[in-house]
Short mmCIF file of C-alpha atoms in Angstrom, two decimals:
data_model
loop_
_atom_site.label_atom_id
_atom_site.label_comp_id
_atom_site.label_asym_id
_atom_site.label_seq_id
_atom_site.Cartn_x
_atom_site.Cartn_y
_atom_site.Cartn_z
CA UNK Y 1 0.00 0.00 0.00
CA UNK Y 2 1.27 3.53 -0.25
CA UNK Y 3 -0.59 7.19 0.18
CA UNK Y 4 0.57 10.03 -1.97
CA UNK Y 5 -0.92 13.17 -0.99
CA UNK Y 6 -0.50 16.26 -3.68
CA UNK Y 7 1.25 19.69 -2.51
CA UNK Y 8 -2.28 21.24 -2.50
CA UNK Y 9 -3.49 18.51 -0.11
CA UNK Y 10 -0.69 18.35 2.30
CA UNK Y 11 -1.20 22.53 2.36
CA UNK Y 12 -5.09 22.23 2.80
CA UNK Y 13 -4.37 19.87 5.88
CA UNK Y 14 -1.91 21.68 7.37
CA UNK Y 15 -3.81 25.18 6.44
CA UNK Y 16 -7.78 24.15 7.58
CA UNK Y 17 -6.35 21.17 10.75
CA UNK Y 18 -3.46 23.16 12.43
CA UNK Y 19 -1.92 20.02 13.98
CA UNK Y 20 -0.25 20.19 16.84
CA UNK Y 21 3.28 18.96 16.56
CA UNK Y 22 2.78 15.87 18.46
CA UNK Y 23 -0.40 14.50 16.32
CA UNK Y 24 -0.76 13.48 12.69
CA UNK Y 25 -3.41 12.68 10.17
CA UNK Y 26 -5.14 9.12 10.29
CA UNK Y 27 -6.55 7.84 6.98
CA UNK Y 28 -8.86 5.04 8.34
CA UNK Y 29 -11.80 2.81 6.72
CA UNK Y 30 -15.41 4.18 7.60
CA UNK Y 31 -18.56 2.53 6.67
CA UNK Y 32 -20.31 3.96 3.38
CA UNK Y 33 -18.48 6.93 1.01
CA UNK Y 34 -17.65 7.39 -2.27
CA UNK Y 35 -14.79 5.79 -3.29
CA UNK Y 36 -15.72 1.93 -3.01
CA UNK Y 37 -12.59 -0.07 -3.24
CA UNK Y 38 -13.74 -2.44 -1.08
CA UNK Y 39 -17.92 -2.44 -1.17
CA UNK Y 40 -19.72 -0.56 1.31
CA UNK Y 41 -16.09 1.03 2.82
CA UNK Y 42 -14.53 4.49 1.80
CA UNK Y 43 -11.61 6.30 3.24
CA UNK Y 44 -11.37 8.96 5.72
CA UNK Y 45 -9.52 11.52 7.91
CA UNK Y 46 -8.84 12.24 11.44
CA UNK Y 47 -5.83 13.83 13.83
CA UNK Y 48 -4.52 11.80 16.17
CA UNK Y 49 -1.61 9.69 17.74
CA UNK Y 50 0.31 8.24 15.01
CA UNK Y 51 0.27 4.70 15.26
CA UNK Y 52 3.93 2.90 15.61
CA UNK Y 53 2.46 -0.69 14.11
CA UNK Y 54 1.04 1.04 11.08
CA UNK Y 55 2.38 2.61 7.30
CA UNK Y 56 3.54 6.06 8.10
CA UNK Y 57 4.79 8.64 5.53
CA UNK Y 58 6.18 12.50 6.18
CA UNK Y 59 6.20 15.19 3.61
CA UNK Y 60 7.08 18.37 4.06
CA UNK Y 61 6.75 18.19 7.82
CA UNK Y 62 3.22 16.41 7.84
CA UNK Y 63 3.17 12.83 8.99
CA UNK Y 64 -0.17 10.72 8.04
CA UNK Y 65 -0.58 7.50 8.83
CA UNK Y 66 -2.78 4.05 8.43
CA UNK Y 67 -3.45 1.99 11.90
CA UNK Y 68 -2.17 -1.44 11.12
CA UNK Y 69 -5.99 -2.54 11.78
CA UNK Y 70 -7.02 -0.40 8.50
CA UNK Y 71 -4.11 -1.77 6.44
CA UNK Y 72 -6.91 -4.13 4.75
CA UNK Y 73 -8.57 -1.78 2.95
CA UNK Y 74 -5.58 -0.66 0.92
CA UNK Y 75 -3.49 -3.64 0.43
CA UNK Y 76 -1.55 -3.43 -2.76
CA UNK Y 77 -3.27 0.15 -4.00
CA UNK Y 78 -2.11 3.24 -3.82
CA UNK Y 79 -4.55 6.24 -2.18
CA UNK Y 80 -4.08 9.33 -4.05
CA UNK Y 81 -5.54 12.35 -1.94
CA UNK Y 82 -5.72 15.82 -3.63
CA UNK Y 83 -7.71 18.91 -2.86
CA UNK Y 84 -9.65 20.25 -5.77
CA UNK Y 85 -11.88 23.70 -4.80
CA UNK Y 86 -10.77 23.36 -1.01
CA UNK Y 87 -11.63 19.78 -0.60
CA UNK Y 88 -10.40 16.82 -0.03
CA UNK Y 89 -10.40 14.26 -3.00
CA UNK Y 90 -9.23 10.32 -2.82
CA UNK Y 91 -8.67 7.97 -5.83
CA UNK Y 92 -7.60 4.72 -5.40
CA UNK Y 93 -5.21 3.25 -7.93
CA UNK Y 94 -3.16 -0.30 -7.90
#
């Protein structure tokens, strides 16, 4: 699995969440959504703890994260996350 975020997406996180230096962004599975890569599941957002047992990625100074529990969703795709007209987008790709 991997995450790529654009550099409008990492700057609309770090613009609209203000996270504190000791917290990151959680992509976890929620029930129902758009973007079905796994039926009746979609990704989402949150700020929290960063998870050590996890995939964890840092660009330019913004760490975001999957729990290890959520690594099912993704498996072998890649989670593209832009912002188009100041909001978040995801595409899933393998």
């Amino acid at each position: 699995m991997k995450i790529n975020l654009d550099d409008k997406a990492v700057g609309w996180f770090k613009k609209e969440l203000d996270i504190p230096d000791n917290k990151a962004i959680r992509f976890y599975v929620r029930y129902g959504g758009d973007v079905n890569l796994k039926q009746g599941f979609s990704p989402a957002f949150t700020v929290d703890t960063v998870d050590p047992e996890g995939y964890s990625e840092t660009q330019d100074g913004l760490t975001y994260y999957v729990d290890e529990k959520d690594l099912w969703y993704y498996e072998d795709n890649v989670l593209n996350v832009t912002c188009e007209n100041d909001e978040i987008k995801y595409t899933i790709t393998n």
